Amino acid sequence: MGDFLDRAGAAVGDDGRLPLGSMPGWDVFPFEREGLRARALTEYADPEPDRRKARDDCRTCSALEDAAQLLHTGDRLAVVRPAATSLPFVANVVTREHVLIDDLDDDGHVELGRLVARTYAAVQALDGVGNVHITKWENGSGHFSMNVMARPRGVLQLRGSNLPVWADMLPDIPQDEYDERARAVRAALS
Ligand SMILES: [Zn+2]
């Protein structure tokens, strides 16, 4: 870790910030290079805080208990959706309990692979979907979570790893439209 921080420290400018990389040059990058600057490197924790958390005030547990947000229940894993989204559809493949991927056994890995692939297929089959991106960030809910995100068809500027950044800025889709797609995904996963 020391080597990593030494290298990073050697790369920052006089203002303590890393120079911008190549991404601001991508045509899918949401921001213009002019006026853009990196945050100063500050966070460092060793040991890191435990990512396993208790159920108190857990949004994923709430989603699992909400019939409108729950799309499928498996043995160890389930599929839920956020209450609202700006994208055509978002589904999250999550552990039903506060269990990370580190804790799943081989049967859990098999269930995970099948459920991610089936969720991908169900979301990709929705009207108006151009592509479906899958990520694993999992920075703090206590559940293992993979995000399955639909990009609107034809809107190529949103493709790739910046999709969640665009999604954060775009307005939510109408709730009835979202609910109708949820019914189709729920049926496909049943
Ligand atoms: Zn929870």
GROMACS .gro file of C-alpha atoms and ligand atoms in nm:
model
  191
    1MET     CA    1   0.000   0.000   0.000
    2GLY     CA    2   0.291   0.233   0.073
    3ASP     CA    3   0.423   0.187  -0.281
    4PHE     CA    4   0.082   0.268  -0.424
    5LEU     CA    5   0.052   0.588  -0.222
    6ASP     CA    6   0.412   0.687  -0.302
    7ARG     CA    7   0.344   0.652  -0.673
    8ALA     CA    8   0.017   0.845  -0.643
    9GLY     CA    9   0.189   1.117  -0.440
   10ALA     CA   10   0.460   1.152  -0.703
   11ALA     CA   11   0.196   1.198  -0.975
   12VAL     CA   12   0.001   1.485  -0.816
   13GLY     CA   13   0.065   1.846  -0.911
   14ASP     CA   14   0.141   2.142  -0.684
   15ASP     CA   15  -0.229   2.161  -0.589
   16GLY     CA   16  -0.223   1.803  -0.455
   17ARG     CA   17  -0.450   1.678  -0.736
   18LEU     CA   18  -0.394   1.413  -1.000
   19PRO     CA   19  -0.394   1.536  -1.360
   20LEU     CA   20  -0.704   1.443  -1.559
   21GLY     CA   21  -0.677   1.108  -1.738
   22SER     CA   22  -0.801   1.017  -2.082
   23MET     CA   23  -1.168   0.980  -1.989
   24PRO     CA   24  -1.262   1.350  -2.032
   25GLY     CA   25  -1.170   1.297  -2.397
   26TRP     CA   26  -1.425   1.019  -2.442
   27ASP     CA   27  -1.743   1.119  -2.626
   28VAL     CA   28  -1.944   0.931  -2.359
   29PHE     CA   29  -1.786   1.123  -2.070
   30PRO     CA   30  -2.061   1.339  -1.909
   31PHE     CA   31  -1.848   1.646  -1.835
   32GLU     CA   32  -1.639   1.885  -2.044
   33ARG     CA   33  -1.268   1.898  -1.969
   34GLU     CA   34  -1.263   2.277  -1.924
   35GLY     CA   35  -1.299   2.365  -1.555
   36LEU     CA   36  -1.286   2.002  -1.447
   37ARG     CA   37  -1.041   1.902  -1.174
   38ALA     CA   38  -0.980   1.591  -0.968
   39ARG     CA   39  -1.055   1.585  -0.597
   40ALA     CA   40  -0.746   1.591  -0.379
   41LEU     CA   41  -0.640   1.243  -0.266
   42THR     CA   42  -0.732   1.219   0.099
   43GLU     CA   43  -0.896   0.892   0.203
   44TYR     CA   44  -0.672   0.628   0.348
   45ALA     CA   45  -0.780   0.358   0.594
   46ASP     CA   46  -0.585   0.056   0.714
   47PRO     CA   47  -0.751  -0.156   0.834
   48GLU     CA   48  -1.057  -0.072   0.628
   49PRO     CA   49  -1.398  -0.049   0.800
   50ASP     CA   50  -1.601  -0.373   0.788
   51ARG     CA   51  -1.842  -0.374   0.492
   52ARG     CA   52  -2.072  -0.618   0.672
   53LYS     CA   53  -2.345  -0.420   0.841
   54ALA     CA   54  -2.641  -0.479   1.071
   55ARG     CA   55  -3.003  -0.462   0.949
   56ASP     CA   56  -3.079  -0.131   1.117
   57ASP     CA   57  -3.213   0.116   0.865
   58CYS     CA   58  -3.106  -0.097   0.565
   59ARG     CA   59  -3.252   0.010   0.229
   60THR     CA   60  -3.189  -0.331   0.071
   61CYS     CA   61  -3.374  -0.510   0.354
   62SER     CA   62  -3.661  -0.262   0.305
   63ALA     CA   63  -3.666  -0.336  -0.069
   64LEU     CA   64  -3.672  -0.711   0.000
   65GLU     CA   65  -3.979  -0.662   0.221
   66ASP     CA   66  -4.157  -0.433  -0.028
   67ALA     CA   67  -4.373  -0.627  -0.279
   68ALA     CA   68  -4.340  -0.344  -0.532
   69GLN     CA   69  -3.961  -0.351  -0.527
   70LEU     CA   70  -3.915  -0.728  -0.500
   71LEU     CA   71  -3.884  -0.896  -0.841
   72HIS     CA   72  -3.768  -1.248  -0.753
   73THR     CA   73  -3.669  -1.454  -0.450
   74GLY     CA   74  -3.418  -1.740  -0.475
   75ASP     CA   75  -3.247  -1.955  -0.212
   76ARG     CA   76  -2.970  -1.716  -0.107
   77LEU     CA   77  -3.022  -1.432  -0.351
   78ALA     CA   78  -3.307  -1.212  -0.466
   79VAL     CA   79  -3.370  -0.947  -0.732
   80VAL     CA   80  -3.505  -0.607  -0.630
   81ARG     CA   81  -3.539  -0.269  -0.799
   82PRO     CA   82  -3.489   0.081  -0.662
   83ALA     CA   83  -3.811   0.275  -0.589
   84ALA     CA   84  -3.740   0.508  -0.883
   85THR     CA   85  -3.492   0.537  -1.169
   86SER     CA   86  -3.406   0.767  -1.458
   87LEU     CA   87  -3.308   0.469  -1.677
   88PRO     CA   88  -3.551   0.240  -1.863
   89PHE     CA   89  -3.494  -0.017  -1.586
   90VAL     CA   90  -3.258  -0.101  -1.300
   91ALA     CA   91  -3.251  -0.432  -1.112
   92ASN     CA   92  -3.020  -0.531  -0.829
   93VAL     CA   93  -2.923  -0.894  -0.766
   94VAL     CA   94  -2.865  -0.903  -0.390
   95THR     CA   95  -2.804  -1.150  -0.109
   96ARG     CA   96  -3.122  -1.195   0.098
   97GLU     CA   97  -2.923  -1.167   0.422
   98HIS     CA   98  -2.629  -0.947   0.517
   99VAL     CA   99  -2.380  -1.164   0.332
  100LEU     CA  100  -2.107  -1.049   0.091
  101ILE     CA  101  -1.979  -1.237  -0.214
  102ASP     CA  102  -1.678  -1.327   0.002
  103ASP     CA  103  -1.914  -1.541   0.213
  104LEU     CA  104  -2.097  -1.730  -0.064
  105ASP     CA  105  -2.008  -2.097  -0.115
  106ASP     CA  106  -1.994  -2.270  -0.453
  107ASP     CA  107  -2.371  -2.332  -0.460
  108GLY     CA  108  -2.411  -1.959  -0.398
  109HIS     CA  109  -2.180  -1.883  -0.691
  110VAL     CA  110  -2.389  -2.108  -0.917
  111GLU     CA  111  -2.710  -1.937  -0.806
  112LEU     CA  112  -2.548  -1.597  -0.857
  113GLY     CA  113  -2.431  -1.675  -1.210
  114ARG     CA  114  -2.770  -1.804  -1.318
  115LEU     CA  115  -2.962  -1.519  -1.157
  116VAL     CA  116  -2.739  -1.247  -1.305
  117ALA     CA  117  -2.769  -1.402  -1.652
  118ARG     CA  118  -3.148  -1.442  -1.623
  119THR     CA  119  -3.191  -1.087  -1.492
  120TYR     CA  120  -2.974  -0.955  -1.775
  121ALA     CA  121  -3.190  -1.140  -2.030
  122ALA     CA  122  -3.515  -1.019  -1.871
  123VAL     CA  123  -3.403  -0.654  -1.872
  124GLN     CA  124  -3.251  -0.674  -2.220
  125ALA     CA  125  -3.585  -0.807  -2.352
  126LEU     CA  126  -3.777  -0.494  -2.239
  127ASP     CA  127  -3.897  -0.250  -2.505
  128GLY     CA  128  -3.672   0.049  -2.555
  129VAL     CA  129  -3.353  -0.104  -2.414
  130GLY     CA  130  -3.034  -0.064  -2.619
  131ASN     CA  131  -2.790  -0.247  -2.392
  132VAL     CA  132  -2.764  -0.367  -2.033
  133HIS     CA  133  -2.462  -0.299  -1.812
  134ILE     CA  134  -2.374  -0.497  -1.499
  135THR     CA  135  -2.161  -0.369  -1.209
  136LYS     CA  136  -2.062  -0.468  -0.857
  137TRP     CA  137  -1.978  -0.172  -0.630
  138GLU     CA  138  -2.118  -0.279  -0.292
  139ASN     CA  139  -1.968  -0.005  -0.081
  140GLY     CA  140  -2.158  -0.027   0.239
  141SER     CA  141  -2.509  -0.177   0.242
  142GLY     CA  142  -2.390  -0.504   0.400
  143HIS     CA  143  -2.550  -0.706   0.116
  144PHE     CA  144  -2.369  -0.841  -0.185
  145SER     CA  145  -2.521  -0.648  -0.476
  146MET     CA  146  -2.485  -0.648  -0.854
  147ASN     CA  147  -2.653  -0.368  -1.045
  148VAL     CA  148  -2.817  -0.452  -1.378
  149MET     CA  149  -2.878  -0.123  -1.561
  150ALA     CA  150  -3.061  -0.069  -1.889
  151ARG     CA  151  -2.944   0.197  -2.133
  152PRO     CA  152  -3.220   0.354  -2.346
  153ARG     CA  153  -3.207   0.232  -2.706
  154GLY     CA  154  -3.036   0.468  -2.945
  155VAL     CA  155  -2.894   0.693  -2.671
  156LEU     CA  156  -2.535   0.595  -2.738
  157GLN     CA  157  -2.390   0.884  -2.538
  158LEU     CA  158  -2.492   0.696  -2.221
  159ARG     CA  159  -2.312   0.374  -2.309
  160GLY     CA  160  -2.041   0.228  -2.089
  161SER     CA  161  -1.906   0.292  -1.743
  162ASN     CA  162  -2.043   0.646  -1.714
  163LEU     CA  163  -2.405   0.527  -1.734
  164PRO     CA  164  -2.462   0.566  -1.356
  165VAL     CA  165  -2.324   0.921  -1.370
  166TRP     CA  166  -2.564   1.016  -1.649
  167ALA     CA  167  -2.844   0.838  -1.459
  168ASP     CA  168  -2.777   1.054  -1.154
  169MET     CA  169  -2.841   1.370  -1.359
  170LEU     CA  170  -3.138   1.257  -1.569
  171PRO     CA  171  -3.502   1.292  -1.450
  172ASP     CA  172  -3.687   0.983  -1.325
  173ILE     CA  173  -3.903   0.793  -1.576
  174PRO     CA  174  -4.282   0.791  -1.513
  175GLN     CA  175  -4.369   0.550  -1.231
  176ASP     CA  176  -4.643   0.367  -1.427
  177GLU     CA  177  -4.394   0.295  -1.707
  178TYR     CA  178  -4.140   0.165  -1.452
  179ASP     CA  179  -4.406  -0.050  -1.279
  180GLU     CA  180  -4.515  -0.204  -1.610
  181ARG     CA  181  -4.157  -0.305  -1.691
  182ALA     CA  182  -4.121  -0.446  -1.338
  183ARG     CA  183  -4.419  -0.674  -1.404
  184ALA     CA  184  -4.251  -0.802  -1.721
  185VAL     CA  185  -3.918  -0.865  -1.544
  186ARG     CA  186  -4.095  -1.035  -1.252
  187ALA     CA  187  -4.278  -1.265  -1.494
  188ALA     CA  188  -3.958  -1.347  -1.683
  189LEU     CA  189  -3.781  -1.440  -1.358
  190SER     CA  190  -4.065  -1.654  -1.218
  191ZN      ZN  191  -3.010  -0.532   0.477
   0.00000   0.00000   0.00000
